[in-house]
Short mmCIF file of C-alpha atoms in Angstrom, two decimals:
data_model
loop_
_atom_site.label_atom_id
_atom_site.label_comp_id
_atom_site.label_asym_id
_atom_site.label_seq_id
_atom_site.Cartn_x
_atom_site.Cartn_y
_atom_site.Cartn_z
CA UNK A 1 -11.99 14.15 -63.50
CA UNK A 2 -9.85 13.84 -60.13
CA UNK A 3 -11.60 12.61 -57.12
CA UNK A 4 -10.56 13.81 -53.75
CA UNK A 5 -9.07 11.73 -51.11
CA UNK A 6 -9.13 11.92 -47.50
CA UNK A 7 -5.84 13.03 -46.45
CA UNK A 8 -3.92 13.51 -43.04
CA UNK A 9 -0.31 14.59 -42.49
CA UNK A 10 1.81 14.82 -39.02
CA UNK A 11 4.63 17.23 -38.26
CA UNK A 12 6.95 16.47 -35.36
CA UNK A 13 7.41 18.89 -32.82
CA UNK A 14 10.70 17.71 -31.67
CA UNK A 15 12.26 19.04 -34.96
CA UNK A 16 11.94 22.71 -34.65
CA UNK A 17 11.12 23.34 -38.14
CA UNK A 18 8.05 21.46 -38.13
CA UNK A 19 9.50 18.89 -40.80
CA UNK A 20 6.98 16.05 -41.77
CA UNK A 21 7.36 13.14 -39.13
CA UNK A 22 8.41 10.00 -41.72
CA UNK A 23 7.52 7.46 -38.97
CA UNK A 24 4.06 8.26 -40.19
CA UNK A 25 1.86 6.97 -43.21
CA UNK A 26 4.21 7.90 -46.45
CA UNK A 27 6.74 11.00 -45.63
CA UNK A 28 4.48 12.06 -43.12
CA UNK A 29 1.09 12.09 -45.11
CA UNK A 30 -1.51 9.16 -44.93
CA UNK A 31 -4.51 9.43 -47.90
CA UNK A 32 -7.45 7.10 -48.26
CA UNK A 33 -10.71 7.36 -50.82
CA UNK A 34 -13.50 7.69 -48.68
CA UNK A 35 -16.69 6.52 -51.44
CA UNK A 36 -16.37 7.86 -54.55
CA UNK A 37 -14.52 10.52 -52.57
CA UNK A 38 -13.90 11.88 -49.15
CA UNK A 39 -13.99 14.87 -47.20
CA UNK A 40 -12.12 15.14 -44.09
CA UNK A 41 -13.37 18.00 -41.33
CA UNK A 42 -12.38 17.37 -37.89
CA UNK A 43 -9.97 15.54 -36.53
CA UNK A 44 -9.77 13.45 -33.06
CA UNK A 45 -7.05 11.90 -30.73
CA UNK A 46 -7.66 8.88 -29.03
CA UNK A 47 -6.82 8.29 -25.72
CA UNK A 48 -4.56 5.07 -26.89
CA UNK A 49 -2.83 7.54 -30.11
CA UNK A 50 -5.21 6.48 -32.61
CA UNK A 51 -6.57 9.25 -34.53
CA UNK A 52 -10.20 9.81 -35.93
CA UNK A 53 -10.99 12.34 -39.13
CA UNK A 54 -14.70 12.94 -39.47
CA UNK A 55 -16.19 14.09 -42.12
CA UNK A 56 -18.51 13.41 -45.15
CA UNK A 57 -18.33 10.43 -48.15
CA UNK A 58 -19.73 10.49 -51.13
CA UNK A 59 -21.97 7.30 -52.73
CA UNK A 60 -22.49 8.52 -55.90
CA UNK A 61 -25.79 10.06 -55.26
CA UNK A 62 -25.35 12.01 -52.26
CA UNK A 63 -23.32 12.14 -49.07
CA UNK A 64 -23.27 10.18 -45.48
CA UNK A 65 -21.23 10.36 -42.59
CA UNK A 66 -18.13 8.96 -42.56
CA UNK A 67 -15.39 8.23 -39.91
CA UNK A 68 -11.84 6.96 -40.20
CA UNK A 69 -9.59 5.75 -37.90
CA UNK A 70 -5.86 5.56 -38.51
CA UNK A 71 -3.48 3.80 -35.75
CA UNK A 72 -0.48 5.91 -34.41
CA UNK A 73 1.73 4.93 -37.44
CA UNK A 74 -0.94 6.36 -39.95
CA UNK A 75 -2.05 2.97 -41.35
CA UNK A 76 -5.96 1.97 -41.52
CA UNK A 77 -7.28 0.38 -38.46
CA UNK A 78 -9.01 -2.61 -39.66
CA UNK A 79 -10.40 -2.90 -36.23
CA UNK A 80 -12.63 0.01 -37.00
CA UNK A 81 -15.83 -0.71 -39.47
CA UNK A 82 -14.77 -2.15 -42.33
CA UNK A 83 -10.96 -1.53 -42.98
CA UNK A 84 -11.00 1.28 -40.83
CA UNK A 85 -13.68 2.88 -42.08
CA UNK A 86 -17.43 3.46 -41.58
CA UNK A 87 -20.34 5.26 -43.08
CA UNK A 88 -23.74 6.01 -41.86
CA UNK A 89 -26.66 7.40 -43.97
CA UNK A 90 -28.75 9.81 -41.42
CA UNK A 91 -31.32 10.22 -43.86
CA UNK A 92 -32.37 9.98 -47.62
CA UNK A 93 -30.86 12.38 -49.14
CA UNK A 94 -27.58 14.04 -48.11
CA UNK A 95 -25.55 14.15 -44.70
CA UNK A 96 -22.45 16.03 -43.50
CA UNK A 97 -20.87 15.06 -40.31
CA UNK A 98 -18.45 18.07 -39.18
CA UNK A 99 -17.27 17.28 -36.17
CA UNK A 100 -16.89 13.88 -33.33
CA UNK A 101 -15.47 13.70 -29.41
CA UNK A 102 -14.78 10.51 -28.09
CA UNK A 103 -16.20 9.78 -24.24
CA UNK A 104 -14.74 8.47 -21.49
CA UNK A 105 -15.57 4.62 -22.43
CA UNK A 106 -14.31 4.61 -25.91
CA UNK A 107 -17.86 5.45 -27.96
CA UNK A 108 -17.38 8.30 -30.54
CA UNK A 109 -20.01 10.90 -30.94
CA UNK A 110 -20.68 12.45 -34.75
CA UNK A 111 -22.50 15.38 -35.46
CA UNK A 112 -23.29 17.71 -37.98
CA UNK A 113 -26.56 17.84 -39.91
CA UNK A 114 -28.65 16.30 -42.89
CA UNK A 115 -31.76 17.20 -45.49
CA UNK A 116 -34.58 15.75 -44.34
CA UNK A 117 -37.61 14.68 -46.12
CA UNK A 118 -38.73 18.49 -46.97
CA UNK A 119 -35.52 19.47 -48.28
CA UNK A 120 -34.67 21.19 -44.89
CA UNK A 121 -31.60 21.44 -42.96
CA UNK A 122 -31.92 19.42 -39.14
CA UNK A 123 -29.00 19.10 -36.60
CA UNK A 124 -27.74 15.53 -36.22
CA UNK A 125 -25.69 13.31 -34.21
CA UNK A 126 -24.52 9.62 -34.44
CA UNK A 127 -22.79 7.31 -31.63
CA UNK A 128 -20.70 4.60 -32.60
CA UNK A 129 -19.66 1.92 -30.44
CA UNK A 130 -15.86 1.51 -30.43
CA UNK A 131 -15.37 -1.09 -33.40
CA UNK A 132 -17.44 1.57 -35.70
CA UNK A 133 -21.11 -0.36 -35.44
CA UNK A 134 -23.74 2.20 -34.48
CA UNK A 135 -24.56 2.82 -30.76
CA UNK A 136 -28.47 1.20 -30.82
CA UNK A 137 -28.65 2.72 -26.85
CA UNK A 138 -28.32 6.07 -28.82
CA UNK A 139 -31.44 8.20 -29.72
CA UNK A 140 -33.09 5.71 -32.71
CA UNK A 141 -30.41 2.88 -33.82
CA UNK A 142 -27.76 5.21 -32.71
CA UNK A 143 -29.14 8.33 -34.15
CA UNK A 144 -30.74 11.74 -33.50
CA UNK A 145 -32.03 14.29 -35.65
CA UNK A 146 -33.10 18.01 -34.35
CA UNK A 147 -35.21 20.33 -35.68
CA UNK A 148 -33.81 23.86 -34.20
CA UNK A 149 -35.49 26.38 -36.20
CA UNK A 150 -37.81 26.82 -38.74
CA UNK A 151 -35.81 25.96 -42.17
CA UNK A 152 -32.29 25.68 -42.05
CA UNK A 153 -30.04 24.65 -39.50
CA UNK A 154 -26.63 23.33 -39.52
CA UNK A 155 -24.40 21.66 -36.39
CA UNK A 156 -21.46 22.58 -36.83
CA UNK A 157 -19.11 21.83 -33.38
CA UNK A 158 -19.64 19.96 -30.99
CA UNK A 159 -18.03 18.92 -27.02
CA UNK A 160 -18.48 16.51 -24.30
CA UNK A 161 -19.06 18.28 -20.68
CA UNK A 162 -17.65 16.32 -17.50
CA UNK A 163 -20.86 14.37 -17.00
CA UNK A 164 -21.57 13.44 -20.54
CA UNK A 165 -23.50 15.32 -21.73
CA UNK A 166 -23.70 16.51 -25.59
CA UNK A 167 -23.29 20.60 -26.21
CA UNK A 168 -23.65 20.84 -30.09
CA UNK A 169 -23.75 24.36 -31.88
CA UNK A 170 -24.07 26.07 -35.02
CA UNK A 171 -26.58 28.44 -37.09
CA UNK A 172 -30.37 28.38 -37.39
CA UNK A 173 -32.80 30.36 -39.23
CA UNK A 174 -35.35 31.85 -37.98
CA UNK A 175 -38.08 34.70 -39.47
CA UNK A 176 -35.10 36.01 -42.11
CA UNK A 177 -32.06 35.62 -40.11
CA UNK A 178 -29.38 33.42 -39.16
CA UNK A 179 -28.69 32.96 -35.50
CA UNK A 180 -26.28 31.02 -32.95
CA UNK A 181 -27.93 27.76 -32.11
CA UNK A 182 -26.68 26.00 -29.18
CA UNK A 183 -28.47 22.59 -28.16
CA UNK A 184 -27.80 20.21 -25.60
CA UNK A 185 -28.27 16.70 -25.28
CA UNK A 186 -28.26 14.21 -22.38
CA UNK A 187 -25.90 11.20 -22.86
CA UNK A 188 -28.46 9.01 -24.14
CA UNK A 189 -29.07 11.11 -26.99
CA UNK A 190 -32.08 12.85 -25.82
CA UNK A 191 -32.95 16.58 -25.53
CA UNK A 192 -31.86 18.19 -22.16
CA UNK A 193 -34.81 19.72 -21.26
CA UNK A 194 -32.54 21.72 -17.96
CA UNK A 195 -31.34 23.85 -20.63
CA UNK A 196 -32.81 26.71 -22.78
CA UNK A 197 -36.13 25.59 -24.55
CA UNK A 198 -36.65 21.29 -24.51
CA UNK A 199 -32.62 21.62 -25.08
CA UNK A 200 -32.74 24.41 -27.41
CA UNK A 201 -30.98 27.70 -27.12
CA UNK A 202 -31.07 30.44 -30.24
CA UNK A 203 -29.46 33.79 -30.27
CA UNK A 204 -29.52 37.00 -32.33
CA UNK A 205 -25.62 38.19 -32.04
CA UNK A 206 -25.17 40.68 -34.80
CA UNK A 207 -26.36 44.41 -34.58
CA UNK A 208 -27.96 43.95 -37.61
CA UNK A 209 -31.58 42.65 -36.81
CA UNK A 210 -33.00 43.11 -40.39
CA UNK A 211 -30.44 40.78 -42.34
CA UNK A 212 -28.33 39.25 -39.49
CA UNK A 213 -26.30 36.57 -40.30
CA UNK A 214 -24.67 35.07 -37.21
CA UNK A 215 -23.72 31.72 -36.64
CA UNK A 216 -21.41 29.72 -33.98
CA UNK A 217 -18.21 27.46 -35.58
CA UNK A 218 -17.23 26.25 -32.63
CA UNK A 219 -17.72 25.69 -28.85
CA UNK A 220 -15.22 24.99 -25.62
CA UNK A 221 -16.53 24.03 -22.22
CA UNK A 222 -15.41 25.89 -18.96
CA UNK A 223 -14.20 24.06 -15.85
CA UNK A 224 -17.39 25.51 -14.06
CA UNK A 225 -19.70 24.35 -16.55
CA UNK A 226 -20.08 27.68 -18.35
CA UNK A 227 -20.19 26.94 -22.59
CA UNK A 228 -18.51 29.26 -24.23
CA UNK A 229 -19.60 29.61 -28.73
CA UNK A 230 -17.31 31.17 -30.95
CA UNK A 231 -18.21 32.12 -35.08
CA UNK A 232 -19.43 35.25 -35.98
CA UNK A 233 -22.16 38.23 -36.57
CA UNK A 234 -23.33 40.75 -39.15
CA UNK A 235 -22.31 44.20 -37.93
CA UNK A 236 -24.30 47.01 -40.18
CA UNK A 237 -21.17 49.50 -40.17
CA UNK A 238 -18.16 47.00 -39.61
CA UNK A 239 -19.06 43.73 -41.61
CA UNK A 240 -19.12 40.71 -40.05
CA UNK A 241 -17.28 40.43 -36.47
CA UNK A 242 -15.30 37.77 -34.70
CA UNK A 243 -18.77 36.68 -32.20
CA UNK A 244 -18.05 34.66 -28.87
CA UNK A 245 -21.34 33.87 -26.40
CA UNK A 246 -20.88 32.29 -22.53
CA UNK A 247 -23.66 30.88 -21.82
CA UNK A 248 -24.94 29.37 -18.10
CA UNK A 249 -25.04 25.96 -17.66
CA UNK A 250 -29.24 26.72 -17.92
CA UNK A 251 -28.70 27.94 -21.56
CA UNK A 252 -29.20 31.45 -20.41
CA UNK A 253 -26.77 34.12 -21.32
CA UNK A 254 -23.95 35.43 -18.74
CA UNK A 255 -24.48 38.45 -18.26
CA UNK A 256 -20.95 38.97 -16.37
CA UNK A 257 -19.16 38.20 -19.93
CA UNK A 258 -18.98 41.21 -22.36
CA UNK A 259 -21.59 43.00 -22.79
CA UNK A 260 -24.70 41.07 -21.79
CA UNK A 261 -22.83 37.25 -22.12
CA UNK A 262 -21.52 38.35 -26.08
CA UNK A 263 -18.41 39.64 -27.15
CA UNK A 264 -18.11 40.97 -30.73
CA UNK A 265 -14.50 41.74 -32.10
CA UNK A 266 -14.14 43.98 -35.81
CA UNK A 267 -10.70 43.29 -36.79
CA UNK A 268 -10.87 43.77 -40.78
CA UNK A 269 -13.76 44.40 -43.16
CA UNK A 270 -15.14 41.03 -42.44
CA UNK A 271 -14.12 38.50 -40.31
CA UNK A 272 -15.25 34.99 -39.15
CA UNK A 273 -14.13 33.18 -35.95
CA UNK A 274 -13.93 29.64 -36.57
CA UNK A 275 -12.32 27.93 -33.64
CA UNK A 276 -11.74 28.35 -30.04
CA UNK A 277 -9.68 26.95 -27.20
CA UNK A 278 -9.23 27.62 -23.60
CA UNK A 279 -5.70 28.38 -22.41
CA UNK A 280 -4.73 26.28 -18.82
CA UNK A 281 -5.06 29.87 -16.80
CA UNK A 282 -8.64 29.83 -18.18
CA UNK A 283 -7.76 33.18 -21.15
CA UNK A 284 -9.82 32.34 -24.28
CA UNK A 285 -8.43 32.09 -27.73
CA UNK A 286 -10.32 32.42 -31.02
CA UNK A 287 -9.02 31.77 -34.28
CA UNK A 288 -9.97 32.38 -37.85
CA UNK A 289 -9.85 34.55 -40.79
CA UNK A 290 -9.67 38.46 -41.60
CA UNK A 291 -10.64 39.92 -45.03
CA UNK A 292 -9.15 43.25 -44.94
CA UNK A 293 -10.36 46.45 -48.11
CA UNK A 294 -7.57 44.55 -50.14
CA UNK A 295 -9.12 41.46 -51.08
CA UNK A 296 -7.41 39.61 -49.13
CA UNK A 297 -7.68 37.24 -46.26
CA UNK A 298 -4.87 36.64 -43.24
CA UNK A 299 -5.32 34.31 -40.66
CA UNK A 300 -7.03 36.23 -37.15
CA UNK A 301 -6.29 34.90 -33.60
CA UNK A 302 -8.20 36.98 -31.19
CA UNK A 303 -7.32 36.31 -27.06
CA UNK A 304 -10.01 37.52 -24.29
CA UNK A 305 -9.16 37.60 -20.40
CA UNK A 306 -11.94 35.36 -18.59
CA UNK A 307 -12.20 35.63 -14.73
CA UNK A 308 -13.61 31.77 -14.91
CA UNK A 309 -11.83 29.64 -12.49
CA UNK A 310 -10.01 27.11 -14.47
CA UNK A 311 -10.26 23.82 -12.07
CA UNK A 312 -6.56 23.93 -11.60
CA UNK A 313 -4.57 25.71 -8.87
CA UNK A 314 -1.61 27.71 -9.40
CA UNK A 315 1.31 26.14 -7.18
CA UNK A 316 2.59 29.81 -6.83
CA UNK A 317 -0.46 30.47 -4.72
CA UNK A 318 -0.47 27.27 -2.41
CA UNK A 319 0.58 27.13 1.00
CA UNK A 320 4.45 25.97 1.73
CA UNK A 321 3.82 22.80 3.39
CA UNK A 322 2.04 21.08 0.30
CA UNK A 323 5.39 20.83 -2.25
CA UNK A 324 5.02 19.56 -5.64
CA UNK A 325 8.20 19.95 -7.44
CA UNK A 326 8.21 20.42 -11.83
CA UNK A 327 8.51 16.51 -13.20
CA UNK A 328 11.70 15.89 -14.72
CA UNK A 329 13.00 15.52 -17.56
CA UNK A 330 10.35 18.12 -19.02
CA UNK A 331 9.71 17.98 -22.40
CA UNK A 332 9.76 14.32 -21.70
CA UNK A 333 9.53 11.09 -24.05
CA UNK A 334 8.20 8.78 -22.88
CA UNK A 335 8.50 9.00 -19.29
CA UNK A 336 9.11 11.61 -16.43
CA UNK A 337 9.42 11.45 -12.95
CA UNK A 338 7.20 13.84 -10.42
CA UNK A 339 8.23 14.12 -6.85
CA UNK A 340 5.69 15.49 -3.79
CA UNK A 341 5.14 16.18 -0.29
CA UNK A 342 2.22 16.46 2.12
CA UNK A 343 2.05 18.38 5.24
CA UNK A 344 -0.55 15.86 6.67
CA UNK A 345 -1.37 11.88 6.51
CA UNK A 346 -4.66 11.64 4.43
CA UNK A 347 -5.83 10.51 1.46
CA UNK A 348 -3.95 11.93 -1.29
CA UNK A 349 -4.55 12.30 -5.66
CA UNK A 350 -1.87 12.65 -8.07
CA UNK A 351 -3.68 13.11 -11.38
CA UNK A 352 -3.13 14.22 -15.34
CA UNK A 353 -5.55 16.61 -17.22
CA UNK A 354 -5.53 17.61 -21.00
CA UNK A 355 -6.13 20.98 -21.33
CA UNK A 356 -9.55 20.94 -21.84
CA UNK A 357 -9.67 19.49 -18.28
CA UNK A 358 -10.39 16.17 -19.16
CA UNK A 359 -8.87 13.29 -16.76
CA UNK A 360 -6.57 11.10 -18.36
CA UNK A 361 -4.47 9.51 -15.93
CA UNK A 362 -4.30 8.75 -12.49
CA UNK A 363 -0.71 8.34 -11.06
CA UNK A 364 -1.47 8.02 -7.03
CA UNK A 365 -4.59 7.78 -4.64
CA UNK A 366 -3.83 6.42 -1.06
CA UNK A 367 -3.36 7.41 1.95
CA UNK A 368 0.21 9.43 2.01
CA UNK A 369 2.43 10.14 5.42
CA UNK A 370 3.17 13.40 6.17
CA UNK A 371 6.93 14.60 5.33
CA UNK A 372 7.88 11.65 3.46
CA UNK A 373 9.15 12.59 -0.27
CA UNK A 374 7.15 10.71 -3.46
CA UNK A 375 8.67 9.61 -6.72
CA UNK A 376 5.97 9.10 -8.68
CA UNK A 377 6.91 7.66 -12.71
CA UNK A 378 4.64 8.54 -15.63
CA UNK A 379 4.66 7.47 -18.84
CA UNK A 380 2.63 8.83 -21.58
CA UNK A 381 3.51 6.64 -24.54
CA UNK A 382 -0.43 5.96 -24.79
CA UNK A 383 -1.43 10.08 -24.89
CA UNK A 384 -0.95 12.32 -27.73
CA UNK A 385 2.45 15.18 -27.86
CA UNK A 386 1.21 17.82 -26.11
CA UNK A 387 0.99 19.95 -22.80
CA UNK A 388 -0.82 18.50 -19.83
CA UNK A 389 -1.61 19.27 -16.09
CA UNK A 390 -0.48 17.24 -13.20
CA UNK A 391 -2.74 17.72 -10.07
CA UNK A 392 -1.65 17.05 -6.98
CA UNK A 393 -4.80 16.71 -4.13
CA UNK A 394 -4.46 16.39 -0.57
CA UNK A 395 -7.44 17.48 2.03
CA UNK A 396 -8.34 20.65 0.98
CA UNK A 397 -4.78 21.79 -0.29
CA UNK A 398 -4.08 21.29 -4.22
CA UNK A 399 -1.47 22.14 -6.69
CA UNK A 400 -0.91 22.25 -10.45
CA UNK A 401 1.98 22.11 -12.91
CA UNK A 402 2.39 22.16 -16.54
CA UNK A 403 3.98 18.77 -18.67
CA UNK A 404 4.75 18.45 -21.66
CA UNK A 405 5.08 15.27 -23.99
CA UNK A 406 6.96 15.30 -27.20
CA UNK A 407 6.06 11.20 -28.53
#
């Protein structure tokens, strides 16, 4: 019998052919047993490189969380748990993490869901400090288990908001139906009662009321707050649908999305959304599978226009005397210089988002003099190869360009 191992592999970008980068683990691939074996789900980038796979190990007898954490180079970080790795039993019987985030000071959020002691499915979540020992300021002993529905209900995405707070979602049954289950949680674990029901928002996407089966597979928050659920819904006369919900930061549908906050997309005979992502002008993409009459499946990406201001400012649409010229050299490795100039003397930002509009760096904040020209250095050999936003602030004036790091 072969027993599955936890595997991760890294392509660089800088080779155009998306060759495996050999400067990582073995050819490009790094493998550890996780238990008896190891299931890898999600995957998570550090602010300082390191990367984090969540997912599920097995014991023997049934499964637990489990978290690795590989440094940049692919190896174990023996830092982390116990030789990089750490497992957490949620309850008695079996427990799948499916997907983590990591917050602004280091801890690293879990969730997914677990059996409980009537052989029902509850969301969970788990916070681990950043050595890998639970997080005992956390719900109880760094964990939280959620009831959402009446049976059955499984977490299966989950994302930070700006102040901390916990938006997990997924499916929940309720009466004879699956729905979308979004629930929120305040930082220390417990239920955000400002949103939905005590935390708790279910929704009936699918036209098909007598056996619906909708669920969410993943969830991306807006720059104002809004969430935004993506999976998909049973459709009587298409199949199933690509679904995406935008919900109010109250839980309560948005009505100025879609129709009536939900968006349903029929692409082949059935098809299921599975992740989503929110471009830098704020357009939405959705990603997944199609099964089309043939048998067969083909991989579905799906983009909707959103009118949801993204938290960045175009610097085609700012006023001439705030100047904020493209960094160079751009791509960059591992260091690029950005140049700017302010109309005014006051107190002025230079800043770096991810995409998701997370802060990661601050370059400059102090007073600046009018007219005078800025060379400002930035070097992202601690951030992951990707695009980013520089933000320059001044007063009321702002502008934005794109970056992009190839490590």
């Amino acid at each position: 019998m072969g027993w599955r191992r936890l595997s991760l592999c890294r392509r660089s970008i800088q080779r155009k052919n998306g060759s495996l980068d050999n400067s990582f683990g073995t050819g490009g691939i790094a493998t550890t047993r996780l238990g008896v074996q190891g299931y890898g789900l999600s995957g998570i980038l550090q602010a300082d490189g390191k990367i984090l796979v969540v997912g599920s190990s097995d014991n023997g007898s049934n499964l637990d969380f489990g978290v690795v954490r590989f440094n940049t180079n692919g190896t174990l970080d023996n830092s982390f748990g116990s030789g990089g790795k750490v497992t957490t039993a949620v309850g008695a019987s079996s427990d799948f993490g499916r997907a983590g985030a990591c917050q602004a000071d280091g801890k690293i959020v879990v969730a997914g869901y677990y059996i409980n002691n009537q052989s029902n499915r509850d969301f969970a979540l788990v916070r681990y400090l950043t050595n890998g020992s639970l997080d005992n300021s956390f719900g109880s002993g760094g964990k939280v288990t959620t009831p959402v529905g009446l049976s059955d209900d499984r977490a299966r995405s989950m994302a930070l908001q700006s102040d901390e707070k916990i938006v997990v979602v997924g499916a929940s049954f309720v009466g004879f139906n699956n729905n979308f289950a979004i629930v929120r949680y305040n930082s220390d674990g417990s239920l955000d009662n400002n949103f939905g029901v005590d935390g708790k928002v279910r929704i009936a996407v699918g036209n098909d009321v007598s056996t619906g089966e909708d669920g969410a597979f993943s969830v991306a928050i807006q720059a104002d707050g809004k969430i935004l659920a993506a999976g998909w819904a049973l459709n009587p006369v298409s199949g199933y649908d690509f679904a995406v919900v935008r919900l109010m930061e109250n839980g309560s549908l948005d009505s100025t999305f879609a129709n009536g906050g939900i968006a349903l997309t029929p692409i082949g005979t059935n098809d299921f959304g599975q992740a989503i992502a929110l471009q830098a002008d704020g357009k939405i993409v959705v990603a997944g599978a199609s099964y089309d009459q043939t048998g067969d499946y083909a991989i579905a990406v799906v983009r909707y226009n959103n009118s949801a201001p993204t938290g960045i400012t175009s610097a085609l649409e700012l006023p001439e005397q705030l100047m904020l010229s493209q960094n160079y050299p751009n791509p960059f490795n591992p260091s690029t210089e950005i140049r700017f100039t302010v109309a005014q003397t006051r107190r002025t930002t230079l800043e770096v988002y991810n995409l998701m509009g997370q802060k990661v760096m601050t370059l400059f904040d102090e007073v600046a003099q009018a007219g005078h020209e800025y060379h400002v250095r930035f070097t992202g050999s601690h951030l992951a190869s990707g695009v980013y936003i520089y933000r320059l602030k001044s007063g009321p004036r702002s502008a934005s360009r794109k970056l992009i790091l190839l490590q």
